[in-house]
Amino acid sequence: MAPIQSSQDSLDRRKVVGINPETVTNITSTDFPGHHAGEDLSWSLKKFSENLKIQFHQNEKLEATFSLIGVDAAIANAFRRILLAEVPTLAIEKVYVQNNTSVIADEVLAHRLGLIPLKGSLEGLKWLKWFIEANPEYGFDGMERTDYNTVVLNLKVRCERNPHADKNATEPEEKYINSSVYSRHIVWEKQGLQGQQFADGPIEPVSPDILIAKLRPGQELDMILHAHLGKGSDHAKFSPVATATYRLLPTITITKPILGADAIKFQKCFPPGVIGLERVTAKEADSDDPALAVYRGRQGDEKAVVKDPMRDTVSRECLRHDEFKDKVKLGRVQDHFIFNVESTGQFPSDMLFVDAVSVLKYKAKRLLRALDAVDK
């Protein structure tokens, strides 16, 4: 039996999730993504590479938004989960309290310190990461602390009265010195080769203004902090992202023209920038084309056009109005994922996604080695 040849229109409709007033349709997947009965859909690297596209919409140090096109939902979700839980980052793991006379308990302070994101030279961070991955025996449990696996920081702050303060001052910041302990008080101590590896950027908190504790005269914090590489699957403090999300690209199809006051109302059903208003041209108003018959005599009237569907939140508001019934179809493209990655500051947001790809690649190679071992 010859393979079934599907039209391009049929293939395009197959990829769109239908968004209806009360239901969602066309959400089922096949047993094998991208495969349908009776069709020749044999997988090839060439075909996959031709269909795979990555388009950046925003690429800043702390936030990136991009489209990943041509993959199955399982792959997109794998990248999201890896970003959250499996890209190694540096965070404070051990806190040695030498003196704490504040009102905050030791364990609470240790927890706060662990959640402070750290940053440093990217080359230095890669050096730490490479050494641990290349030498797994240099782990942390029961092993000696070295400059290859441990970053040492100090937090030593004492609150005193300000001898130069105005006698009528009421604010603690004016009356006392070091009344508030901030992340800027954390000081990095170079160990071994770390000074050389982190020459382009010392290890320090991402933000200097994170409040850790408040002190009063005579109270003191004196702590030694050890930072290690870890993964978000062990603790959230090791997660390199504040958020890592994706959504499907919305589609808006105007099946019948929406004109005049209805066009203005239709535009208000969507977030700003999604729907635009254009004037009916003389050519459209005088056309003999049956498809443009609705424009006859409406030259200069406003008509609704789809401007930027990516901005849409798929609220379905337009489907709640009778005047738009059968005039619009909403959907979402099944293989077009709009990712938003917000870094905590240790690594650039676009680099994090590349790291996630490397982690998935390593997992795939490990699976192949395990399968080879089973065959033998």
mmCIF file of C-alpha atoms in Angstrom:
data_model
loop_
_atom_site.group_PDB
_atom_site.id
_atom_site.type_symbol
_atom_site.label_atom_id
_atom_site.label_comp_id
_atom_site.label_asym_id
_atom_site.label_seq_id
_atom_site.Cartn_x
_atom_site.Cartn_y
_atom_site.Cartn_z
ATOM 1 C CA MET A 1 0.000 0.000 0.000
ATOM 2 C CA ALA A 2 1.416 3.356 -1.041
ATOM 3 C CA PRO A 3 1.964 5.944 1.704
ATOM 4 C CA ILE A 4 -0.800 8.527 2.141
ATOM 5 C CA GLN A 5 0.128 11.992 0.853
ATOM 6 C CA SER A 6 -1.382 14.689 3.098
ATOM 7 C CA SER A 7 -1.878 18.219 1.807
ATOM 8 C CA GLN A 8 0.135 21.055 3.317
ATOM 9 C CA ASP A 9 -3.091 22.618 4.608
ATOM 10 C CA SER A 10 -3.957 19.377 6.392
ATOM 11 C CA LEU A 11 -0.464 19.205 7.909
ATOM 12 C CA ASP A 12 -0.714 22.800 9.122
ATOM 13 C CA ARG A 13 -4.139 22.247 10.701
ATOM 14 C CA ARG A 14 -2.879 19.087 12.377
ATOM 15 C CA LYS A 15 -0.332 21.141 14.344
ATOM 16 C CA VAL A 16 -2.866 23.645 15.748
ATOM 17 C CA VAL A 17 -4.612 23.114 19.088
ATOM 18 C CA GLY A 18 -8.184 24.387 18.818
ATOM 19 C CA ILE A 19 -9.241 26.933 21.455
ATOM 20 C CA ASN A 20 -13.055 26.946 21.775
ATOM 21 C CA PRO A 21 -15.366 28.800 24.201
ATOM 22 C CA GLU A 22 -15.591 25.867 26.614
ATOM 23 C CA THR A 23 -13.240 23.199 25.265
ATOM 24 C CA VAL A 24 -9.817 22.573 23.806
ATOM 25 C CA THR A 25 -9.533 20.256 20.792
ATOM 26 C CA ASN A 26 -6.797 18.470 18.845
ATOM 27 C CA ILE A 27 -4.618 17.964 21.889
ATOM 28 C CA THR A 28 -3.922 14.268 21.475
ATOM 29 C CA SER A 29 -0.533 13.050 20.328
ATOM 30 C CA THR A 30 0.520 9.868 18.584
ATOM 31 C CA ASP A 31 2.371 7.048 20.286
ATOM 32 C CA PHE A 32 5.495 8.272 18.520
ATOM 33 C CA PRO A 33 5.705 12.090 18.147
ATOM 34 C CA GLY A 34 5.387 13.219 14.544
ATOM 35 C CA HIS A 35 4.155 9.844 13.249
ATOM 36 C CA HIS A 36 0.699 9.129 11.816
ATOM 37 C CA ALA A 37 -0.751 5.897 10.522
ATOM 38 C CA GLY A 38 -0.442 5.270 6.797
ATOM 39 C CA GLU A 39 2.094 8.041 6.199
ATOM 40 C CA ASP A 40 5.779 7.784 5.393
ATOM 41 C CA LEU A 41 7.229 9.843 8.215
ATOM 42 C CA SER A 42 10.546 8.073 8.624
ATOM 43 C CA TRP A 43 12.892 10.125 10.791
ATOM 44 C CA SER A 44 16.040 11.622 9.348
ATOM 45 C CA LEU A 45 18.592 13.991 10.804
ATOM 46 C CA LYS A 46 18.457 16.151 7.690
ATOM 47 C CA LYS A 47 14.695 16.582 7.878
ATOM 48 C CA PHE A 48 14.832 17.297 11.608
ATOM 49 C CA SER A 49 17.569 19.922 11.195
ATOM 50 C CA GLU A 50 15.603 21.624 8.406
ATOM 51 C CA ASN A 51 12.464 21.874 10.554
ATOM 52 C CA LEU A 52 14.282 22.906 13.754
ATOM 53 C CA LYS A 53 14.409 26.676 14.231
ATOM 54 C CA ILE A 54 15.408 28.943 17.111
ATOM 55 C CA GLN A 55 14.381 32.591 16.964
ATOM 56 C CA PHE A 56 15.391 35.059 19.685
ATOM 57 C CA HIS A 57 12.934 37.802 20.598
ATOM 58 C CA GLN A 58 14.830 39.178 23.613
ATOM 59 C CA ASN A 59 18.380 38.403 24.641
ATOM 60 C CA GLU A 60 19.569 40.245 27.732
ATOM 61 C CA LYS A 61 21.983 39.123 30.405
ATOM 62 C CA LEU A 62 19.299 38.297 32.967
ATOM 63 C CA GLU A 63 16.392 37.431 30.692
ATOM 64 C CA ALA A 64 15.979 35.778 27.304
ATOM 65 C CA THR A 65 12.857 35.069 25.265
ATOM 66 C CA PHE A 66 13.094 32.843 22.218
ATOM 67 C CA SER A 67 11.052 30.464 20.099
ATOM 68 C CA LEU A 68 11.980 26.793 19.811
ATOM 69 C CA ILE A 69 10.254 25.453 16.691
ATOM 70 C CA GLY A 70 10.004 21.945 15.314
ATOM 71 C CA VAL A 71 10.342 19.745 18.408
ATOM 72 C CA ASP A 72 7.914 17.656 20.418
ATOM 73 C CA ALA A 73 6.517 18.816 23.754
ATOM 74 C CA ALA A 74 8.522 16.120 25.547
ATOM 75 C CA ILE A 75 11.793 17.664 24.326
ATOM 76 C CA ALA A 76 10.742 21.217 25.200
ATOM 77 C CA ASN A 77 9.677 20.138 28.679
ATOM 78 C CA ALA A 78 12.962 18.266 29.147
ATOM 79 C CA PHE A 79 14.857 21.501 28.519
ATOM 80 C CA ARG A 80 12.657 23.351 31.020
ATOM 81 C CA ARG A 81 13.169 20.735 33.741
ATOM 82 C CA ILE A 82 16.928 20.624 33.129
ATOM 83 C CA LEU A 83 17.117 24.411 33.419
ATOM 84 C CA LEU A 84 15.360 24.265 36.768
ATOM 85 C CA ALA A 85 17.111 21.309 38.307
ATOM 86 C CA GLU A 86 20.217 20.030 36.532
ATOM 87 C CA VAL A 87 22.473 22.895 35.420
ATOM 88 C CA PRO A 88 25.221 23.143 38.123
ATOM 89 C CA THR A 89 25.603 26.468 39.935
ATOM 90 C CA LEU A 90 27.597 27.854 42.832
ATOM 91 C CA ALA A 91 25.850 28.511 46.150
ATOM 92 C CA ILE A 92 26.700 28.662 49.854
ATOM 93 C CA GLU A 93 26.395 25.149 51.278
ATOM 94 C CA LYS A 94 28.251 25.185 54.624
ATOM 95 C CA VAL A 95 28.066 27.945 57.234
ATOM 96 C CA TYR A 96 30.474 27.832 60.174
ATOM 97 C CA VAL A 97 29.154 30.163 62.883
ATOM 98 C CA GLN A 98 31.918 31.553 65.070
ATOM 99 C CA ASN A 99 29.760 34.214 66.663
ATOM 100 C CA ASN A 100 26.114 35.161 66.277
ATOM 101 C CA THR A 101 24.615 37.484 68.880
ATOM 102 C CA SER A 102 21.791 38.712 66.620
ATOM 103 C CA VAL A 103 18.166 37.795 67.268
ATOM 104 C CA ILE A 104 18.139 35.445 64.259
ATOM 105 C CA ALA A 105 18.844 31.779 64.870
ATOM 106 C CA ASP A 106 21.926 30.201 63.288
ATOM 107 C CA GLU A 107 19.952 27.865 61.021
ATOM 108 C CA VAL A 108 17.737 30.689 59.750
ATOM 109 C CA LEU A 109 20.780 32.790 58.912
ATOM 110 C CA ALA A 110 22.416 29.838 57.171
ATOM 111 C CA HIS A 111 19.285 29.327 55.070
ATOM 112 C CA ARG A 112 19.207 33.010 54.102
ATOM 113 C CA LEU A 113 22.861 32.978 53.128
ATOM 114 C CA GLY A 114 22.408 29.899 50.959
ATOM 115 C CA LEU A 115 19.693 31.654 48.942
ATOM 116 C CA ILE A 116 21.909 34.631 48.033
ATOM 117 C CA PRO A 117 22.905 34.185 44.359
ATOM 118 C CA LEU A 118 26.626 34.498 43.680
ATOM 119 C CA LYS A 119 28.468 35.611 40.563
ATOM 120 C CA GLY A 120 32.040 35.654 39.315
ATOM 121 C CA SER A 121 34.193 35.264 36.243
ATOM 122 C CA LEU A 122 32.518 32.906 33.798
ATOM 123 C CA GLU A 123 35.870 31.329 33.004
ATOM 124 C CA GLY A 124 36.441 30.660 36.707
ATOM 125 C CA LEU A 125 32.995 29.134 37.143
ATOM 126 C CA LYS A 126 33.571 26.913 34.099
ATOM 127 C CA TRP A 127 36.922 25.881 35.599
ATOM 128 C CA LEU A 128 35.243 24.778 38.839
ATOM 129 C CA LYS A 129 32.524 22.976 36.925
ATOM 130 C CA TRP A 130 34.972 21.248 34.586
ATOM 131 C CA PHE A 131 37.170 20.006 37.410
ATOM 132 C CA ILE A 132 34.286 18.463 39.354
ATOM 133 C CA GLU A 133 32.807 16.817 36.229
ATOM 134 C CA ALA A 134 36.185 15.512 35.070
ATOM 135 C CA ASN A 135 37.129 14.276 38.549
ATOM 136 C CA PRO A 136 33.985 12.990 40.279
ATOM 137 C CA GLU A 137 36.126 11.552 43.077
ATOM 138 C CA TYR A 138 36.706 15.148 44.221
ATOM 139 C CA GLY A 139 33.199 15.369 45.606
ATOM 140 C CA PHE A 140 32.126 17.112 48.790
ATOM 141 C CA ASP A 141 30.928 14.310 51.014
ATOM 142 C CA GLY A 142 33.778 13.274 53.260
ATOM 143 C CA MET A 143 36.412 14.781 50.979
ATOM 144 C CA GLU A 144 39.038 17.377 51.779
ATOM 145 C CA ARG A 145 38.136 20.954 50.900
ATOM 146 C CA THR A 146 40.386 22.333 48.160
ATOM 147 C CA ASP A 147 40.463 25.338 45.859
ATOM 148 C CA TYR A 148 39.040 23.050 43.154
ATOM 149 C CA ASN A 149 35.762 22.318 44.928
ATOM 150 C CA THR A 150 35.242 24.976 47.615
ATOM 151 C CA VAL A 151 34.907 28.760 47.563
ATOM 152 C CA VAL A 152 35.523 30.397 50.961
ATOM 153 C CA LEU A 153 33.690 33.575 51.971
ATOM 154 C CA ASN A 154 33.629 35.553 55.207
ATOM 155 C CA LEU A 155 30.868 37.493 56.902
ATOM 156 C CA LYS A 156 32.109 39.550 59.838
ATOM 157 C CA VAL A 157 30.026 42.535 60.937
ATOM 158 C CA ARG A 158 29.692 44.264 64.307
ATOM 159 C CA CYS A 159 27.144 46.953 65.152
ATOM 160 C CA GLU A 160 28.300 50.008 67.123
ATOM 161 C CA ARG A 161 26.925 53.382 68.063
ATOM 162 C CA ASN A 162 27.719 56.218 65.695
ATOM 163 C CA PRO A 163 29.723 58.800 67.685
ATOM 164 C CA HIS A 164 28.948 61.482 65.102
ATOM 165 C CA ALA A 165 25.189 60.925 64.981
ATOM 166 C CA ASP A 166 22.813 63.795 65.686
ATOM 167 C CA LYS A 167 21.451 63.510 69.231
ATOM 168 C CA ASN A 168 17.917 63.872 67.850
ATOM 169 C CA ALA A 169 18.355 61.152 65.230
ATOM 170 C CA THR A 170 15.753 58.390 65.328
ATOM 171 C CA GLU A 171 16.659 56.209 62.338
ATOM 172 C CA PRO A 172 18.924 53.207 63.108
ATOM 173 C CA GLU A 173 20.973 53.960 59.983
ATOM 174 C CA GLU A 174 21.881 57.344 61.481
ATOM 175 C CA LYS A 175 22.294 56.298 65.121
ATOM 176 C CA TYR A 176 24.324 53.134 64.569
ATOM 177 C CA ILE A 177 27.096 51.795 62.366
ATOM 178 C CA ASN A 178 26.265 48.505 60.596
ATOM 179 C CA SER A 179 22.706 48.397 61.876
ATOM 180 C CA SER A 180 21.816 46.363 58.803
ATOM 181 C CA VAL A 181 23.850 43.494 57.388
ATOM 182 C CA TYR A 182 23.716 43.315 53.609
ATOM 183 C CA SER A 183 25.091 40.889 51.047
ATOM 184 C CA ARG A 184 27.832 43.422 50.284
ATOM 185 C CA HIS A 185 29.402 42.525 53.642
ATOM 186 C CA ILE A 186 30.208 39.022 52.340
ATOM 187 C CA VAL A 187 33.900 38.957 51.403
ATOM 188 C CA TRP A 188 35.560 36.354 49.195
ATOM 189 C CA GLU A 189 38.846 34.779 50.337
ATOM 190 C CA LYS A 190 41.043 33.600 47.474
ATOM 191 C CA GLN A 191 42.220 30.009 47.738
ATOM 192 C CA GLY A 192 45.034 28.518 45.660
ATOM 193 C CA LEU A 193 44.447 28.951 41.932
ATOM 194 C CA GLN A 194 41.123 30.718 42.411
ATOM 195 C CA GLY A 195 42.750 34.159 42.342
ATOM 196 C CA GLN A 196 44.114 33.410 38.888
ATOM 197 C CA GLN A 197 40.953 31.769 37.543
ATOM 198 C CA PHE A 198 38.680 34.540 38.816
ATOM 199 C CA ALA A 199 40.989 37.423 37.842
ATOM 200 C CA ASP A 200 38.358 38.843 35.466
ATOM 201 C CA GLY A 201 35.612 38.867 38.084
ATOM 202 C CA PRO A 202 35.759 38.133 41.816
ATOM 203 C CA ILE A 203 33.175 35.950 43.493
ATOM 204 C CA GLU A 204 30.539 38.153 45.105
ATOM 205 C CA PRO A 205 26.757 38.340 45.555
ATOM 206 C CA VAL A 206 24.795 39.210 42.426
ATOM 207 C CA SER A 207 23.180 42.114 44.275
ATOM 208 C CA PRO A 208 24.987 44.029 47.039
ATOM 209 C CA ASP A 209 21.738 45.172 48.671
ATOM 210 C CA ILE A 210 20.181 41.901 49.852
ATOM 211 C CA LEU A 211 19.275 42.348 53.531
ATOM 212 C CA ILE A 212 20.568 39.492 55.691
ATOM 213 C CA ALA A 213 19.938 40.664 59.260
ATOM 214 C CA LYS A 214 19.507 43.722 61.467
ATOM 215 C CA LEU A 215 21.800 44.376 64.405
ATOM 216 C CA ARG A 216 21.932 46.714 67.391
ATOM 217 C CA PRO A 217 24.985 47.982 69.330
ATOM 218 C CA GLY A 218 27.009 45.094 70.736
ATOM 219 C CA GLN A 219 25.540 42.476 68.400
ATOM 220 C CA GLU A 220 27.860 40.741 65.967
ATOM 221 C CA LEU A 221 27.968 38.217 63.134
ATOM 222 C CA ASP A 222 31.171 36.279 62.491
ATOM 223 C CA MET A 223 30.844 33.405 60.018
ATOM 224 C CA ILE A 224 32.895 31.417 57.516
ATOM 225 C CA LEU A 225 30.944 30.381 54.430
ATOM 226 C CA HIS A 226 31.812 27.538 52.052
ATOM 227 C CA ALA A 227 30.221 27.630 48.595
ATOM 228 C CA HIS A 228 30.056 24.523 46.401
ATOM 229 C CA LEU A 229 28.693 23.570 43.030
ATOM 230 C CA GLY A 230 25.315 21.879 43.200
ATOM 231 C CA LYS A 231 22.102 21.187 41.294
ATOM 232 C CA GLY A 232 18.565 22.428 41.768
ATOM 233 C CA SER A 233 17.389 18.832 42.161
ATOM 234 C CA ASP A 234 19.278 18.805 45.487
ATOM 235 C CA HIS A 235 18.121 22.235 46.705
ATOM 236 C CA ALA A 236 16.370 25.227 45.132
ATOM 237 C CA LYS A 237 19.309 27.495 46.009
ATOM 238 C CA PHE A 238 21.328 25.733 43.287
ATOM 239 C CA SER A 239 18.744 26.494 40.596
ATOM 240 C CA PRO A 240 20.321 28.927 38.102
ATOM 241 C CA VAL A 241 17.000 30.418 37.011
ATOM 242 C CA ALA A 242 14.362 32.486 38.746
ATOM 243 C CA THR A 243 11.851 31.322 36.131
ATOM 244 C CA ALA A 244 12.051 28.987 33.142
ATOM 245 C CA THR A 245 8.735 28.687 31.322
ATOM 246 C CA TYR A 246 7.358 28.055 27.865
ATOM 247 C CA ARG A 247 4.017 28.485 26.126
ATOM 248 C CA LEU A 248 2.665 27.558 22.713
ATOM 249 C CA LEU A 249 2.457 30.217 20.003
ATOM 250 C CA PRO A 250 -1.145 31.505 19.809
ATOM 251 C CA THR A 251 -2.882 31.645 16.427
ATOM 252 C CA ILE A 252 -5.749 34.005 15.592
ATOM 253 C CA THR A 253 -7.593 33.499 12.298
ATOM 254 C CA ILE A 254 -10.241 36.032 11.264
ATOM 255 C CA THR A 255 -12.542 33.960 9.040
ATOM 256 C CA LYS A 256 -14.970 36.773 8.196
ATOM 257 C CA PRO A 257 -14.191 40.515 8.085
ATOM 258 C CA ILE A 258 -14.858 42.477 11.260
ATOM 259 C CA LEU A 259 -15.614 46.113 10.491
ATOM 260 C CA GLY A 260 -16.485 49.454 12.098
ATOM 261 C CA ALA A 261 -17.453 49.521 15.766
ATOM 262 C CA ASP A 262 -17.167 45.743 15.925
ATOM 263 C CA ALA A 263 -13.500 45.999 14.895
ATOM 264 C CA ILE A 264 -12.785 48.408 17.767
ATOM 265 C CA LYS A 265 -14.577 46.121 20.222
ATOM 266 C CA PHE A 266 -12.715 43.124 18.815
ATOM 267 C CA GLN A 267 -9.378 44.870 19.334
ATOM 268 C CA LYS A 268 -10.227 45.496 23.006
ATOM 269 C CA CYS A 269 -10.795 41.769 23.533
ATOM 270 C CA PHE A 270 -7.039 41.193 23.220
ATOM 271 C CA PRO A 271 -3.936 42.580 24.939
ATOM 272 C CA PRO A 272 -2.446 45.737 23.360
ATOM 273 C CA GLY A 273 -0.604 45.101 20.105
ATOM 274 C CA VAL A 274 -2.317 41.828 19.174
ATOM 275 C CA ILE A 275 -5.039 43.244 16.901
ATOM 276 C CA GLY A 276 -4.534 46.246 14.648
ATOM 277 C CA LEU A 277 -7.026 48.451 12.805
ATOM 278 C CA GLU A 278 -6.687 49.263 9.109
ATOM 279 C CA ARG A 279 -8.882 51.214 6.688
ATOM 280 C CA VAL A 280 -10.804 49.467 3.922
ATOM 281 C CA THR A 281 -9.131 50.556 0.696
ATOM 282 C CA ALA A 282 -10.886 51.729 -2.462
ATOM 283 C CA LYS A 283 -9.595 48.650 -4.285
ATOM 284 C CA GLU A 284 -11.227 46.355 -1.706
ATOM 285 C CA ALA A 285 -14.468 48.354 -1.703
ATOM 286 C CA ASP A 286 -14.775 48.222 -5.543
ATOM 287 C CA SER A 287 -13.584 44.637 -6.014
ATOM 288 C CA ASP A 288 -15.790 42.092 -7.823
ATOM 289 C CA ASP A 289 -14.237 39.264 -5.814
ATOM 290 C CA PRO A 290 -17.065 37.459 -3.939
ATOM 291 C CA ALA A 291 -14.733 37.023 -0.962
ATOM 292 C CA LEU A 292 -14.502 40.821 -0.653
ATOM 293 C CA ALA A 293 -18.213 41.503 -1.138
ATOM 294 C CA VAL A 294 -18.568 42.548 2.512
ATOM 295 C CA TYR A 295 -16.258 45.532 1.820
ATOM 296 C CA ARG A 296 -18.485 47.052 -0.893
ATOM 297 C CA GLY A 297 -19.524 50.540 0.066
ATOM 298 C CA ARG A 298 -17.350 50.440 3.216
ATOM 299 C CA GLN A 299 -14.323 52.363 1.932
ATOM 300 C CA GLY A 300 -12.554 54.128 4.799
ATOM 301 C CA ASP A 301 -14.170 51.997 7.494
ATOM 302 C CA GLU A 302 -11.887 50.329 10.031
ATOM 303 C CA LYS A 303 -11.285 46.594 9.809
ATOM 304 C CA ALA A 304 -9.609 44.296 12.328
ATOM 305 C CA VAL A 305 -6.360 42.591 11.329
ATOM 306 C CA VAL A 306 -4.052 40.271 13.263
ATOM 307 C CA LYS A 307 -0.881 42.208 14.068
ATOM 308 C CA ASP A 308 1.147 40.201 16.631
ATOM 309 C CA PRO A 309 -0.425 36.950 17.895
ATOM 310 C CA MET A 310 2.607 36.248 20.102
ATOM 311 C CA ARG A 311 1.370 38.911 22.541
ATOM 312 C CA ASP A 312 -1.946 37.128 23.012
ATOM 313 C CA THR A 313 -2.698 35.436 26.336
ATOM 314 C CA VAL A 314 -5.522 33.284 24.837
ATOM 315 C CA SER A 315 -8.128 34.652 27.231
ATOM 316 C CA ARG A 316 -10.995 33.666 24.821
ATOM 317 C CA GLU A 317 -12.689 36.991 25.533
ATOM 318 C CA CYS A 318 -13.638 37.423 21.871
ATOM 319 C CA LEU A 319 -15.486 34.087 21.922
ATOM 320 C CA ARG A 320 -17.884 35.395 24.573
ATOM 321 C CA HIS A 321 -19.488 37.930 22.214
ATOM 322 C CA ASP A 322 -22.202 36.889 19.754
ATOM 323 C CA GLU A 323 -21.142 39.451 17.118
ATOM 324 C CA PHE A 324 -17.860 37.580 16.651
ATOM 325 C CA LYS A 325 -19.417 34.126 16.391
ATOM 326 C CA ASP A 326 -18.052 32.203 13.383
ATOM 327 C CA LYS A 327 -15.782 35.142 12.560
ATOM 328 C CA VAL A 328 -12.645 34.099 14.448
ATOM 329 C CA LYS A 329 -10.778 30.904 15.286
ATOM 330 C CA LEU A 330 -8.258 30.676 18.103
ATOM 331 C CA GLY A 331 -5.557 28.053 18.424
ATOM 332 C CA ARG A 332 -2.014 27.260 19.455
ATOM 333 C CA VAL A 333 0.779 25.756 17.355
ATOM 334 C CA GLN A 334 1.797 22.414 18.857
ATOM 335 C CA ASP A 335 5.481 22.533 17.898
ATOM 336 C CA HIS A 336 6.203 26.251 18.439
ATOM 337 C CA PHE A 337 7.366 26.867 22.022
ATOM 338 C CA ILE A 338 8.010 30.383 23.299
ATOM 339 C CA PHE A 339 10.582 30.067 26.090
ATOM 340 C CA ASN A 340 11.259 32.670 28.756
ATOM 341 C CA VAL A 341 14.423 32.135 30.800
ATOM 342 C CA GLU A 342 15.236 34.494 33.682
ATOM 343 C CA SER A 343 18.691 33.987 35.173
ATOM 344 C CA THR A 344 19.443 34.598 38.852
ATOM 345 C CA GLY A 345 22.619 36.354 37.695
ATOM 346 C CA GLN A 346 25.382 33.764 37.917
ATOM 347 C CA PHE A 347 25.226 32.900 34.205
ATOM 348 C CA PRO A 348 23.794 34.814 31.204
ATOM 349 C CA SER A 349 20.299 33.600 30.366
ATOM 350 C CA ASP A 350 21.163 32.439 26.836
ATOM 351 C CA MET A 351 24.159 30.454 28.117
ATOM 352 C CA LEU A 352 21.881 28.561 30.499
ATOM 353 C CA PHE A 353 19.841 27.143 27.643
ATOM 354 C CA VAL A 354 23.013 26.012 25.861
ATOM 355 C CA ASP A 355 24.075 24.294 29.102
ATOM 356 C CA ALA A 356 20.685 22.577 29.256
ATOM 357 C CA VAL A 357 21.215 21.256 25.735
ATOM 358 C CA SER A 358 24.632 19.900 26.802
ATOM 359 C CA VAL A 359 23.081 18.139 29.797
ATOM 360 C CA LEU A 360 20.427 16.483 27.614
ATOM 361 C CA LYS A 361 23.116 15.467 25.121
ATOM 362 C CA TYR A 362 25.131 13.860 27.931
ATOM 363 C CA LYS A 363 22.026 11.970 29.134
ATOM 364 C CA ALA A 364 21.380 10.659 25.614
ATOM 365 C CA LYS A 365 24.967 9.436 25.268
ATOM 366 C CA ARG A 366 24.771 7.747 28.659
ATOM 367 C CA LEU A 367 21.576 5.964 27.585
ATOM 368 C CA LEU A 368 23.230 4.766 24.387
ATOM 369 C CA ARG A 369 26.192 3.395 26.365
ATOM 370 C CA ALA A 370 23.785 1.589 28.691
ATOM 371 C CA LEU A 371 21.969 0.044 25.701
ATOM 372 C CA ASP A 372 25.279 -1.083 24.206
ATOM 373 C CA ALA A 373 26.155 -2.724 27.506
ATOM 374 C CA VAL A 374 22.827 -4.599 27.551
ATOM 375 C CA ASP A 375 23.409 -5.901 24.015
ATOM 376 C CA LYS A 376 26.782 -7.291 25.051
#
